Amino acid sequence: MISQNDLYDMSYALILIRGDIDNKLNIEILTKMKDVLNYKNKEFEDNQIRIALASISGLNYEKWRFVYHNNLYVSHRILQNEKIYDLLIKFIQEIVFAMQNKNLEKSYDLVDCFHSLPIIIADNNFKVPRSYWKNFIYPYRKKWDKKFLKNEQKISFDQYDAYIL
């Protein structure tokens, strides 16, 4: 399980990826984040995204400095909604697929509409507000794929959201 702090770290990592979309390490970075999300039933620990990314050799230290410093948090909100985990994983898979196919424009657009989602989820009680779909996903759909995440949008994220440690 991850906390809101891991979601913030994920957003920052996505911003760095967007700024260097053709970096050869992007797929590995995304895969490490996906691996953390795939262990949603794992016991919670702090700094999971940072620890996973710090294990990648060859990261630009100056640019990725934040992953080498673990934070000590005094409060935690834990993401428990499996549908949110599934949504984040699906997004990462789409980006990796576009990158593997060397479609940098599509990769950039995917990261651009995804980078704010983890923060939005963390700041909205682990829910995806309607405004996210309208402001970020609709423009992507218009340009690339009219059915992108349609099923995920229909799912209600109102149940079993979070608990405070």
mmCIF file of C-alpha atoms in Angstrom:
data_model
loop_
_atom_site.group_PDB
_atom_site.id
_atom_site.type_symbol
_atom_site.label_atom_id
_atom_site.label_comp_id
_atom_site.label_asym_id
_atom_site.label_seq_id
_atom_site.Cartn_x
_atom_site.Cartn_y
_atom_site.Cartn_z
ATOM 1 C CA MET A 1 0.000 0.000 0.000
ATOM 2 C CA ILE A 2 1.095 3.522 -0.660
ATOM 3 C CA SER A 3 0.347 6.821 1.026
ATOM 4 C CA GLN A 4 -0.428 10.297 -0.216
ATOM 5 C CA ASN A 5 3.297 11.051 0.074
ATOM 6 C CA ASP A 6 4.143 8.346 -2.481
ATOM 7 C CA LEU A 7 1.562 9.872 -4.800
ATOM 8 C CA TYR A 8 3.275 13.264 -4.494
ATOM 9 C CA ASP A 9 6.620 11.635 -5.306
ATOM 10 C CA MET A 10 5.059 9.894 -8.286
ATOM 11 C CA SER A 11 3.791 13.206 -9.656
ATOM 12 C CA TYR A 12 7.193 14.813 -9.344
ATOM 13 C CA ALA A 13 8.813 11.866 -11.112
ATOM 14 C CA LEU A 14 6.274 12.197 -13.932
ATOM 15 C CA ILE A 15 7.063 15.896 -14.276
ATOM 16 C CA LEU A 16 10.750 15.010 -14.635
ATOM 17 C CA ILE A 17 9.896 12.365 -17.243
ATOM 18 C CA ARG A 18 7.770 14.849 -19.180
ATOM 19 C CA GLY A 19 10.676 17.290 -19.237
ATOM 20 C CA ASP A 20 12.979 14.643 -20.732
ATOM 21 C CA ILE A 21 10.558 12.443 -22.645
ATOM 22 C CA ASP A 22 13.166 10.676 -24.771
ATOM 23 C CA ASN A 23 15.403 9.627 -21.846
ATOM 24 C CA LYS A 24 16.334 5.951 -22.176
ATOM 25 C CA LEU A 25 15.666 5.388 -18.438
ATOM 26 C CA ASN A 26 12.027 6.523 -18.563
ATOM 27 C CA ILE A 27 10.663 3.037 -19.188
ATOM 28 C CA GLU A 28 12.646 1.669 -16.263
ATOM 29 C CA ILE A 29 11.469 4.529 -14.022
ATOM 30 C CA LEU A 30 7.841 3.914 -14.981
ATOM 31 C CA THR A 31 8.248 0.164 -14.506
ATOM 32 C CA LYS A 32 9.621 0.687 -10.984
ATOM 33 C CA MET A 33 6.619 2.861 -10.113
ATOM 34 C CA LYS A 34 4.278 0.258 -11.556
ATOM 35 C CA ASP A 35 5.984 -2.445 -9.500
ATOM 36 C CA VAL A 36 5.318 -0.467 -6.312
ATOM 37 C CA LEU A 37 1.664 -0.070 -7.300
ATOM 38 C CA ASN A 38 1.356 -3.777 -8.083
ATOM 39 C CA TYR A 39 2.185 -4.612 -4.477
ATOM 40 C CA LYS A 40 -0.933 -2.888 -3.174
ATOM 41 C CA ASN A 41 -1.479 -5.677 -0.640
ATOM 42 C CA LYS A 42 2.042 -5.308 0.729
ATOM 43 C CA GLU A 43 2.400 -3.857 4.191
ATOM 44 C CA PHE A 44 2.791 -0.081 4.157
ATOM 45 C CA GLU A 45 6.168 1.579 4.524
ATOM 46 C CA ASP A 46 7.300 5.152 3.871
ATOM 47 C CA ASN A 47 9.087 6.353 0.732
ATOM 48 C CA GLN A 48 8.286 3.369 -1.494
ATOM 49 C CA ILE A 49 8.450 5.327 -4.749
ATOM 50 C CA ARG A 50 11.709 7.021 -3.716
ATOM 51 C CA ILE A 51 13.320 3.731 -2.695
ATOM 52 C CA ALA A 52 12.276 2.033 -5.935
ATOM 53 C CA LEU A 53 13.589 4.864 -8.111
ATOM 54 C CA ALA A 54 16.827 5.184 -6.142
ATOM 55 C CA SER A 55 17.635 1.597 -7.129
ATOM 56 C CA ILE A 56 17.949 2.597 -10.804
ATOM 57 C CA SER A 57 21.541 3.003 -11.876
ATOM 58 C CA GLY A 58 22.375 5.892 -14.144
ATOM 59 C CA LEU A 59 19.803 8.403 -12.899
ATOM 60 C CA ASN A 60 21.002 11.981 -13.118
ATOM 61 C CA TYR A 61 21.733 12.715 -9.448
ATOM 62 C CA GLU A 62 21.072 16.443 -9.673
ATOM 63 C CA LYS A 63 17.761 15.999 -11.417
ATOM 64 C CA TRP A 64 16.578 13.015 -9.340
ATOM 65 C CA ARG A 65 18.127 14.068 -6.031
ATOM 66 C CA PHE A 66 14.834 13.733 -4.164
ATOM 67 C CA VAL A 67 14.826 9.920 -4.531
ATOM 68 C CA TYR A 68 18.055 9.604 -2.570
ATOM 69 C CA HIS A 69 16.634 11.255 0.548
ATOM 70 C CA ASN A 70 13.896 9.470 2.442
ATOM 71 C CA ASN A 71 11.460 11.635 4.328
ATOM 72 C CA LEU A 72 10.102 11.006 7.797
ATOM 73 C CA TYR A 73 6.359 11.626 7.797
ATOM 74 C CA VAL A 74 4.221 12.139 10.882
ATOM 75 C CA SER A 75 0.869 11.456 9.254
ATOM 76 C CA HIS A 76 -0.160 8.982 6.633
ATOM 77 C CA ARG A 77 -3.248 8.504 4.577
ATOM 78 C CA ILE A 78 -3.159 5.095 2.974
ATOM 79 C CA LEU A 79 -4.602 4.405 -0.460
ATOM 80 C CA GLN A 80 -6.753 1.297 -0.235
ATOM 81 C CA ASN A 81 -9.031 1.605 -3.255
ATOM 82 C CA GLU A 82 -7.918 -1.081 -5.710
ATOM 83 C CA LYS A 83 -9.644 0.720 -8.587
ATOM 84 C CA ILE A 84 -7.313 3.678 -8.096
ATOM 85 C CA TYR A 85 -4.283 1.378 -8.116
ATOM 86 C CA ASP A 86 -5.615 -0.225 -11.307
ATOM 87 C CA LEU A 87 -6.119 3.198 -12.920
ATOM 88 C CA LEU A 88 -2.570 4.309 -12.098
ATOM 89 C CA ILE A 89 -1.121 1.028 -13.366
ATOM 90 C CA LYS A 90 -3.134 1.224 -16.584
ATOM 91 C CA PHE A 91 -1.875 4.747 -17.202
ATOM 92 C CA ILE A 92 1.741 3.699 -16.700
ATOM 93 C CA GLN A 93 1.287 0.731 -19.035
ATOM 94 C CA GLU A 94 -0.072 3.032 -21.745
ATOM 95 C CA ILE A 95 2.904 5.357 -21.420
ATOM 96 C CA VAL A 96 5.409 2.494 -21.501
ATOM 97 C CA PHE A 97 3.706 1.035 -24.579
ATOM 98 C CA ALA A 98 3.890 4.388 -26.393
ATOM 99 C CA MET A 99 7.562 4.766 -25.420
ATOM 100 C CA GLN A 100 8.428 1.249 -26.537
ATOM 101 C CA ASN A 101 6.855 2.081 -29.897
ATOM 102 C CA LYS A 102 8.996 5.233 -30.092
ATOM 103 C CA ASN A 103 5.927 7.449 -30.271
ATOM 104 C CA LEU A 104 7.363 10.396 -28.342
ATOM 105 C CA GLU A 105 4.520 12.806 -29.086
ATOM 106 C CA LYS A 106 1.935 10.378 -27.743
ATOM 107 C CA SER A 107 4.207 9.527 -24.791
ATOM 108 C CA TYR A 108 4.520 13.212 -23.956
ATOM 109 C CA ASP A 109 0.763 13.762 -24.188
ATOM 110 C CA LEU A 110 0.096 10.749 -21.957
ATOM 111 C CA VAL A 111 2.574 11.917 -19.324
ATOM 112 C CA ASP A 112 1.188 15.434 -19.627
ATOM 113 C CA CYS A 113 -2.344 14.331 -18.790
ATOM 114 C CA PHE A 114 -1.135 11.855 -16.141
ATOM 115 C CA HIS A 115 1.454 13.829 -14.155
ATOM 116 C CA SER A 116 -1.103 15.675 -12.035
ATOM 117 C CA LEU A 117 -3.376 12.686 -11.380
ATOM 118 C CA PRO A 118 -1.463 11.319 -8.364
ATOM 119 C CA ILE A 119 -1.572 14.737 -6.662
ATOM 120 C CA ILE A 120 -5.241 15.146 -7.510
ATOM 121 C CA ILE A 121 -5.977 11.724 -6.017
ATOM 122 C CA ALA A 122 -3.973 12.519 -2.871
ATOM 123 C CA ASP A 123 -5.665 15.887 -2.415
ATOM 124 C CA ASN A 124 -9.200 14.648 -3.122
ATOM 125 C CA ASN A 125 -9.490 11.880 -0.532
ATOM 126 C CA PHE A 126 -8.245 9.275 -3.004
ATOM 127 C CA LYS A 127 -10.962 10.026 -5.532
ATOM 128 C CA VAL A 128 -10.785 11.225 -9.111
ATOM 129 C CA PRO A 129 -12.994 14.294 -9.528
ATOM 130 C CA ARG A 130 -15.027 14.842 -12.667
ATOM 131 C CA SER A 131 -12.977 17.931 -13.454
ATOM 132 C CA TYR A 132 -9.884 15.760 -13.972
ATOM 133 C CA TRP A 133 -11.557 13.815 -16.758
ATOM 134 C CA LYS A 134 -12.821 16.993 -18.392
ATOM 135 C CA ASN A 135 -9.617 19.012 -18.141
ATOM 136 C CA PHE A 136 -6.977 16.331 -18.760
ATOM 137 C CA ILE A 137 -8.440 13.230 -20.387
ATOM 138 C CA TYR A 138 -10.947 14.710 -22.841
ATOM 139 C CA PRO A 139 -8.262 16.662 -24.746
ATOM 140 C CA TYR A 140 -6.133 13.501 -24.947
ATOM 141 C CA ARG A 141 -9.117 11.490 -26.202
ATOM 142 C CA LYS A 142 -9.871 14.098 -28.822
ATOM 143 C CA LYS A 143 -6.344 13.880 -30.190
ATOM 144 C CA TRP A 144 -5.432 10.201 -29.762
ATOM 145 C CA ASP A 145 -8.085 7.745 -28.597
ATOM 146 C CA LYS A 146 -11.778 8.436 -28.099
ATOM 147 C CA LYS A 147 -12.170 5.393 -25.822
ATOM 148 C CA PHE A 148 -9.127 6.008 -23.604
ATOM 149 C CA LEU A 149 -9.992 5.082 -19.999
ATOM 150 C CA LYS A 150 -13.755 5.229 -20.678
ATOM 151 C CA ASN A 151 -14.428 2.182 -18.499
ATOM 152 C CA GLU A 152 -12.248 3.522 -15.708
ATOM 153 C CA GLN A 153 -14.087 6.846 -15.804
ATOM 154 C CA LYS A 154 -17.415 5.098 -15.268
ATOM 155 C CA ILE A 155 -16.241 3.356 -12.115
ATOM 156 C CA SER A 156 -17.212 5.032 -8.899
ATOM 157 C CA PHE A 157 -14.245 5.710 -6.632
ATOM 158 C CA ASP A 158 -16.398 6.602 -3.642
ATOM 159 C CA GLN A 159 -16.019 3.386 -1.638
ATOM 160 C CA TYR A 160 -13.346 2.383 0.811
ATOM 161 C CA ASP A 161 -11.143 5.360 0.142
ATOM 162 C CA ALA A 162 -8.565 5.772 2.866
ATOM 163 C CA TYR A 163 -7.772 5.523 6.496
ATOM 164 C CA ILE A 164 -5.512 7.633 8.634
ATOM 165 C CA LEU A 165 -2.577 6.101 10.536
#
